[in-house]
PDB file of C-alpha atoms in Angstrom:
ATOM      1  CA  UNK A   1       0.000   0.000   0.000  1.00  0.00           C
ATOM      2  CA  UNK A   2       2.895   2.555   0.896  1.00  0.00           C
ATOM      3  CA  UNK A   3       4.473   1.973  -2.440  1.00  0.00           C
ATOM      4  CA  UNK A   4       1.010   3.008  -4.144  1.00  0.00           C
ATOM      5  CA  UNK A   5       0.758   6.195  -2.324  1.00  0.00           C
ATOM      6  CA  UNK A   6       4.327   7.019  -2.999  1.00  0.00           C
ATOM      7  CA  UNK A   7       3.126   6.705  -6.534  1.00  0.00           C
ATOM      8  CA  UNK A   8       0.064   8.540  -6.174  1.00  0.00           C
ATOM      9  CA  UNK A   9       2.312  11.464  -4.388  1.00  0.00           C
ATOM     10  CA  UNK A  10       4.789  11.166  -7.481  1.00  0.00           C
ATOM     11  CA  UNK A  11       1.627  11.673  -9.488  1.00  0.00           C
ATOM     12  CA  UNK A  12      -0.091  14.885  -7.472  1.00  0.00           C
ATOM     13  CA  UNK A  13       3.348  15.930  -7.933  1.00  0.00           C
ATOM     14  CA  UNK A  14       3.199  16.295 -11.673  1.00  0.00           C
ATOM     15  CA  UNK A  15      -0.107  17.563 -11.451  1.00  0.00           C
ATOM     16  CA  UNK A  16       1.079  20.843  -9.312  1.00  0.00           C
ATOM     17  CA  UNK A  17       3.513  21.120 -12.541  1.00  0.00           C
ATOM     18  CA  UNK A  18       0.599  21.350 -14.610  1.00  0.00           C
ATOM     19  CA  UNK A  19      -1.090  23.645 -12.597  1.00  0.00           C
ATOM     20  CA  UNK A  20       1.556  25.706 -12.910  1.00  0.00           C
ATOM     21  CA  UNK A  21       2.017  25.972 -16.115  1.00  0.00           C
ATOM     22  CA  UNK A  22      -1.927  26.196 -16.863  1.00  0.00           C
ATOM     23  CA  UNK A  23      -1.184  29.140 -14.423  1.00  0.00           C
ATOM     24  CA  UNK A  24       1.241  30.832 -16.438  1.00  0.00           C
ATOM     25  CA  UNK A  25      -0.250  30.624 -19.602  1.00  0.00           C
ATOM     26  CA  UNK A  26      -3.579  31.831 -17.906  1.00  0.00           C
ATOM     27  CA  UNK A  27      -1.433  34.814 -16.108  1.00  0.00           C
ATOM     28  CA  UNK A  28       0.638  36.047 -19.896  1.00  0.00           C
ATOM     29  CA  UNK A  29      -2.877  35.847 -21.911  1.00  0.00           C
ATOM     30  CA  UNK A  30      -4.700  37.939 -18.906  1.00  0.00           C
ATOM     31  CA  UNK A  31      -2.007  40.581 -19.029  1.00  0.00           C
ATOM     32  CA  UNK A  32      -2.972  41.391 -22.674  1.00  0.00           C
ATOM     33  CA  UNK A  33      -4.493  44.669 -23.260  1.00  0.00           C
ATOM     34  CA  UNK A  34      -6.112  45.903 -26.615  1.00  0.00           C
ATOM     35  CA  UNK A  35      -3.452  49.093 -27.492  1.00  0.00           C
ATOM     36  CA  UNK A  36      -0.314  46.635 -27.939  1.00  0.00           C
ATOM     37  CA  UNK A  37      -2.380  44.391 -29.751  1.00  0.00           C
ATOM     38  CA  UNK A  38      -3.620  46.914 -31.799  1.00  0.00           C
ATOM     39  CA  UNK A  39      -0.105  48.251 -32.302  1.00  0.00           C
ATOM     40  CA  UNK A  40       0.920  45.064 -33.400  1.00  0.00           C
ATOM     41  CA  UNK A  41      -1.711  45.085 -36.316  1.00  0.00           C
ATOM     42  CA  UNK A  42      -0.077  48.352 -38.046  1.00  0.00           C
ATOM     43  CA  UNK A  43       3.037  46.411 -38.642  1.00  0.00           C
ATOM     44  CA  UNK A  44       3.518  45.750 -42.484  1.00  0.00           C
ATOM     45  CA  UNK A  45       6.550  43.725 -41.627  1.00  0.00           C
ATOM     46  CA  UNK A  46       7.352  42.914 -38.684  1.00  0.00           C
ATOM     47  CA  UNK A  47      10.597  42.300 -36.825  1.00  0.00           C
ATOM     48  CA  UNK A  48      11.500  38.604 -36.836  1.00  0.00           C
ATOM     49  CA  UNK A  49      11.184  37.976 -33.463  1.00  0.00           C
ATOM     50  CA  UNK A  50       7.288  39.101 -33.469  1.00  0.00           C
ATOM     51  CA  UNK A  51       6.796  37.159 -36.569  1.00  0.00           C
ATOM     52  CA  UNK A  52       8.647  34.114 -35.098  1.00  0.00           C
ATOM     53  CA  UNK A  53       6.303  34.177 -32.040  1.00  0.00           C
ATOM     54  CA  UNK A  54       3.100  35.027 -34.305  1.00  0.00           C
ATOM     55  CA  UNK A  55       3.917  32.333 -36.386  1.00  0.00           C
ATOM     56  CA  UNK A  56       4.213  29.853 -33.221  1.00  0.00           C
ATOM     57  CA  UNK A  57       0.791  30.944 -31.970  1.00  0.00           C
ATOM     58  CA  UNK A  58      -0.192  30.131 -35.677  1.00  0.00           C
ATOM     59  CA  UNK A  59       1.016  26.557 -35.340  1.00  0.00           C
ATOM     60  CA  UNK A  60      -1.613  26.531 -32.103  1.00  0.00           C
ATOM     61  CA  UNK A  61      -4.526  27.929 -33.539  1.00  0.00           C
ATOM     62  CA  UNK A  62      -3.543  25.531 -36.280  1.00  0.00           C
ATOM     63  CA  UNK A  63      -3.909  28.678 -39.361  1.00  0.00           C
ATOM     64  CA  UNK A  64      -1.390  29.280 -42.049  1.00  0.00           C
ATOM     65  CA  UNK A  65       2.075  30.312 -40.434  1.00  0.00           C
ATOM     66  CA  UNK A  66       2.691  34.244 -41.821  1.00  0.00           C
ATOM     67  CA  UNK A  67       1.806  37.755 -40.932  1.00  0.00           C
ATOM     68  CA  UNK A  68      -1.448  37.745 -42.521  1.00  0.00           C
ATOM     69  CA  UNK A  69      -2.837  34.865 -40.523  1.00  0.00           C
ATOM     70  CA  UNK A  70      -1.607  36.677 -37.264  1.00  0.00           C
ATOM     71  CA  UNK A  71      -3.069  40.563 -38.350  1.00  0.00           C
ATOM     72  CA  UNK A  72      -6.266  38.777 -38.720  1.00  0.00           C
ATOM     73  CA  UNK A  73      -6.654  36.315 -35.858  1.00  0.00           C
ATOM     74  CA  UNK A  74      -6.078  40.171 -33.927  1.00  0.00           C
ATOM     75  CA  UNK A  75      -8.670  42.235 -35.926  1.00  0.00           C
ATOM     76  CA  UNK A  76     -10.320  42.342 -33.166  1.00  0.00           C
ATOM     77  CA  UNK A  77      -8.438  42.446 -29.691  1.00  0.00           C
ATOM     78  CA  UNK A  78     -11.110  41.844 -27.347  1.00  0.00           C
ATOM     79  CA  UNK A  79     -12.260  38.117 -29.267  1.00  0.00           C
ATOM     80  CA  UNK A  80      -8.235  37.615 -29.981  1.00  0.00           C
ATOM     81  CA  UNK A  81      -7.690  37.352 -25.919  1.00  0.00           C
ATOM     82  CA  UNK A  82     -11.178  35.501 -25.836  1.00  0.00           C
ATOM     83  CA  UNK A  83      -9.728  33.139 -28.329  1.00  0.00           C
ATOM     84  CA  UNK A  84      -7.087  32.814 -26.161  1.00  0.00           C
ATOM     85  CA  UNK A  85      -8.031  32.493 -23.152  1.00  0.00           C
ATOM     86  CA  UNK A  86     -10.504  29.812 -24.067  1.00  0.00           C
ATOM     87  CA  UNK A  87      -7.803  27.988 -25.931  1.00  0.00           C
ATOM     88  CA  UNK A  88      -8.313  23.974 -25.826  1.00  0.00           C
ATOM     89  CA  UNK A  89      -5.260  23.440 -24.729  1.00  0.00           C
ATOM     90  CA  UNK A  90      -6.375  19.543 -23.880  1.00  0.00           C
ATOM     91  CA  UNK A  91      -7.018  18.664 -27.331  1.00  0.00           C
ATOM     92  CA  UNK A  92      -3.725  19.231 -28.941  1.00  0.00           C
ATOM     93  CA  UNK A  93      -2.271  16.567 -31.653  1.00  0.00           C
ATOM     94  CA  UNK A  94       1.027  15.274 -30.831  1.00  0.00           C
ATOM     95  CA  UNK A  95       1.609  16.283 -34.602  1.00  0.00           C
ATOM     96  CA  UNK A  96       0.757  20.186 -33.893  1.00  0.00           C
ATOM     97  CA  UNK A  97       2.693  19.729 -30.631  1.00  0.00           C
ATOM     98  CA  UNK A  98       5.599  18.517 -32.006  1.00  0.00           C
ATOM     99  CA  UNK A  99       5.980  20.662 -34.589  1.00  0.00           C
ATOM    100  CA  UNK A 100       5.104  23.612 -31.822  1.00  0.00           C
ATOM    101  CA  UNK A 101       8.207  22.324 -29.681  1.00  0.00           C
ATOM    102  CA  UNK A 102      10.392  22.767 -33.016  1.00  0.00           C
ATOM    103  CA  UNK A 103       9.536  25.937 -34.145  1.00  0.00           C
ATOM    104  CA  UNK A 104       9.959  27.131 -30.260  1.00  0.00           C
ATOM    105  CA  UNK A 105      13.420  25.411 -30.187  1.00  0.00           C
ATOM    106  CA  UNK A 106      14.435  26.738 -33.388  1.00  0.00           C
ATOM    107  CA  UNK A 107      13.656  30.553 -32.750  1.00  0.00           C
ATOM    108  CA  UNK A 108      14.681  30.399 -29.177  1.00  0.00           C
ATOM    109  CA  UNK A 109      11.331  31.432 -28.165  1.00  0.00           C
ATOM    110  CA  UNK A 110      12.151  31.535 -24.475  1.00  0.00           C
ATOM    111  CA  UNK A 111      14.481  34.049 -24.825  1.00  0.00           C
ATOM    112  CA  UNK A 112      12.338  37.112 -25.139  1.00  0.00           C
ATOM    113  CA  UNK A 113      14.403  39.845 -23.770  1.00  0.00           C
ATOM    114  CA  UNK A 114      14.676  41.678 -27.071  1.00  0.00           C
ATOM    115  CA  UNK A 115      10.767  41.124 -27.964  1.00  0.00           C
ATOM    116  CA  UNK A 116       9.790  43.571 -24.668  1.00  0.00           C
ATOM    117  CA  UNK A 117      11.645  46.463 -26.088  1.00  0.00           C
ATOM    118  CA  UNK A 118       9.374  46.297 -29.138  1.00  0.00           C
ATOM    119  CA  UNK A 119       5.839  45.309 -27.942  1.00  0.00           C
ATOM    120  CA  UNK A 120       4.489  43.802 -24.571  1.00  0.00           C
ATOM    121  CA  UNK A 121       1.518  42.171 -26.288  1.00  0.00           C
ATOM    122  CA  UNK A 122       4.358  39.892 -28.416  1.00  0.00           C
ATOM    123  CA  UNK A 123       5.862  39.178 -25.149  1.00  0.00           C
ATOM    124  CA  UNK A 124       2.430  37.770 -23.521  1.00  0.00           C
ATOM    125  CA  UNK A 125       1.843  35.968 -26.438  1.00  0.00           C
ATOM    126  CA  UNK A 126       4.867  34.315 -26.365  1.00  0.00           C
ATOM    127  CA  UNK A 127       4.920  33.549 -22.797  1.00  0.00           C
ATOM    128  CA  UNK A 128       1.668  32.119 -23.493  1.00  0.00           C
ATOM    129  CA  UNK A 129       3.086  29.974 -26.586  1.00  0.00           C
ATOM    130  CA  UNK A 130       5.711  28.538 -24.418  1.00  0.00           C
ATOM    131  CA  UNK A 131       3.397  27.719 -21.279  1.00  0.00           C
ATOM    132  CA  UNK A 132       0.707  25.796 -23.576  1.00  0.00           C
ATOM    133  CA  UNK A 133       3.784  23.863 -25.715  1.00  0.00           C
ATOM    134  CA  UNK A 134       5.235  23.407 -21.819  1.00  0.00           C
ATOM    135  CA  UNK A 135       1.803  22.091 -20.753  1.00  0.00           C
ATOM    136  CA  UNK A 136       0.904  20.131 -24.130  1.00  0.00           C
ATOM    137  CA  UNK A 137       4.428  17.946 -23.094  1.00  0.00           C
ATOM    138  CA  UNK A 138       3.553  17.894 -19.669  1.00  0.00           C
ATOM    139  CA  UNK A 139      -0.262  16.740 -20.627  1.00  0.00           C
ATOM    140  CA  UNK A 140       0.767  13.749 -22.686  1.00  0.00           C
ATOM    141  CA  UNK A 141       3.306  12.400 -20.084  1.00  0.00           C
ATOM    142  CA  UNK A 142       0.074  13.034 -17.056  1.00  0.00           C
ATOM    143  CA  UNK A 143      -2.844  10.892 -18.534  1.00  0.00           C
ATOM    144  CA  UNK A 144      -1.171   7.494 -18.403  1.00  0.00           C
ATOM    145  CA  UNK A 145      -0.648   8.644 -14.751  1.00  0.00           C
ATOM    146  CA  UNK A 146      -3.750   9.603 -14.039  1.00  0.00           C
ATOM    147  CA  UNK A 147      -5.398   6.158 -15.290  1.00  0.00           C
ATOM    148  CA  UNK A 148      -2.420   4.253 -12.924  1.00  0.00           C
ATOM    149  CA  UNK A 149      -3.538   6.986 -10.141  1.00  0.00           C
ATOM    150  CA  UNK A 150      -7.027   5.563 -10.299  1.00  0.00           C
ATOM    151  CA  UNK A 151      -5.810   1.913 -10.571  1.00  0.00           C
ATOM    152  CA  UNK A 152      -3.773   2.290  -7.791  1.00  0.00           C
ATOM    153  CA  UNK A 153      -6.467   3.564  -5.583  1.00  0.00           C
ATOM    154  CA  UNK A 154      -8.588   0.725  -6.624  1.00  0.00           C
ATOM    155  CA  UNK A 155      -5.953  -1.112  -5.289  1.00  0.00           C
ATOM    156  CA  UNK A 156      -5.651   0.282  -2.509  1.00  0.00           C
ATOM    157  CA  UNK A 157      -8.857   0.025  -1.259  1.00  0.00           C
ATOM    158  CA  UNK A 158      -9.264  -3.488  -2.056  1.00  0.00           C
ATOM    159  CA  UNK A 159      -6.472  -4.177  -0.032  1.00  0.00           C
ATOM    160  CA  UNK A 160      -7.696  -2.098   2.836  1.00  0.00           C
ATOM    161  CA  UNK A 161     -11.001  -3.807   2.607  1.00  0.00           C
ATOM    162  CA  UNK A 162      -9.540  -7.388   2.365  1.00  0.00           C
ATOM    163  CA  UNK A 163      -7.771  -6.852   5.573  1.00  0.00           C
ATOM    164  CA  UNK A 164     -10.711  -5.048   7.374  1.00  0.00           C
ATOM    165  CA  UNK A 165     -12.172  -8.731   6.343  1.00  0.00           C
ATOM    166  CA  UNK A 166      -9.564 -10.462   7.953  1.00  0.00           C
ATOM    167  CA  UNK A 167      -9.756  -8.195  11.179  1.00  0.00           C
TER     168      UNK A 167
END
């Protein structure tokens, strides 16, 4: 039985580290305010850090990677952070993920330092990019857990009821 619950701490664990992370990508998209976004739209070409994230979030709302795509998902700011926020971030293909994780890895999307001189919307957004792709990982390593979690506690209580028989 103690080797079950060490498992099902192990797993509660995790889930804190998803909580987290649902936390931060919650926390960038609720910092968003219309003028940056706004500001972002006016941009004919934009530097290639903002396009790099754009093009990221593009990947997640799974619409055609380029500029275009990204000025019209924020036509209008208040349904953009809707979007957003209401994101189904428990439905995402391992495909869409994977390809997610690349394009982050590949345009060092964690490193945003340079992105905050230019616009604080970009930055959100690609805080938020990085907490869903952080979550997606996290997400498809949890539900095999979860289904052992329950196991175990079926387990668990049949043990605890089979010696409550014997007592």
């Amino acid at each position: 039985i103690k080797e079950l619950e060490q498992i099902n701490a192990d797993i509660d664990n995790k889930l804190n580290d998803v909580n987290a992370t649902i936390q931060a990508a919650d926390k960038a998209i609720q910092s968003l305010t219309k003028e940056p976004i706004v500001e972002l739209t006016c941009f004919v070409k934009p530097p290639e850090a903002i396009l790099n994230i754009f093009n990221a979030l593009m990947i997640l709302l799974n619409r055609k990677q380029n500029w275009k795509s990204a000025q019209k998902a924020m036509t209008n700011p208040t349904k953009f952070i809707i979007l957003l926020l209401n994101y189904d971030k428990d439905n995402m293909s391992e495909e869409m993920l994977n390809k997610l994780d690349k394009w982050i890895e590949k345009h060092n999307l964690t490193d945003i330092e340079n992105v905050k001189k230019i616009n604080s919307a970009a930055v959100c957004i690609a805080e938020f990019v990085v907490a869903i792709n952080n979550y997606g990982k996290i997400a498809a390593e949890f539900k095999p857990m979860l289904a052992r979690k329950k196991e175990n506690e079926q387990l668990i209580a049949q043990k605890v009821e089979d010696v409550q028989r014997i007592l």
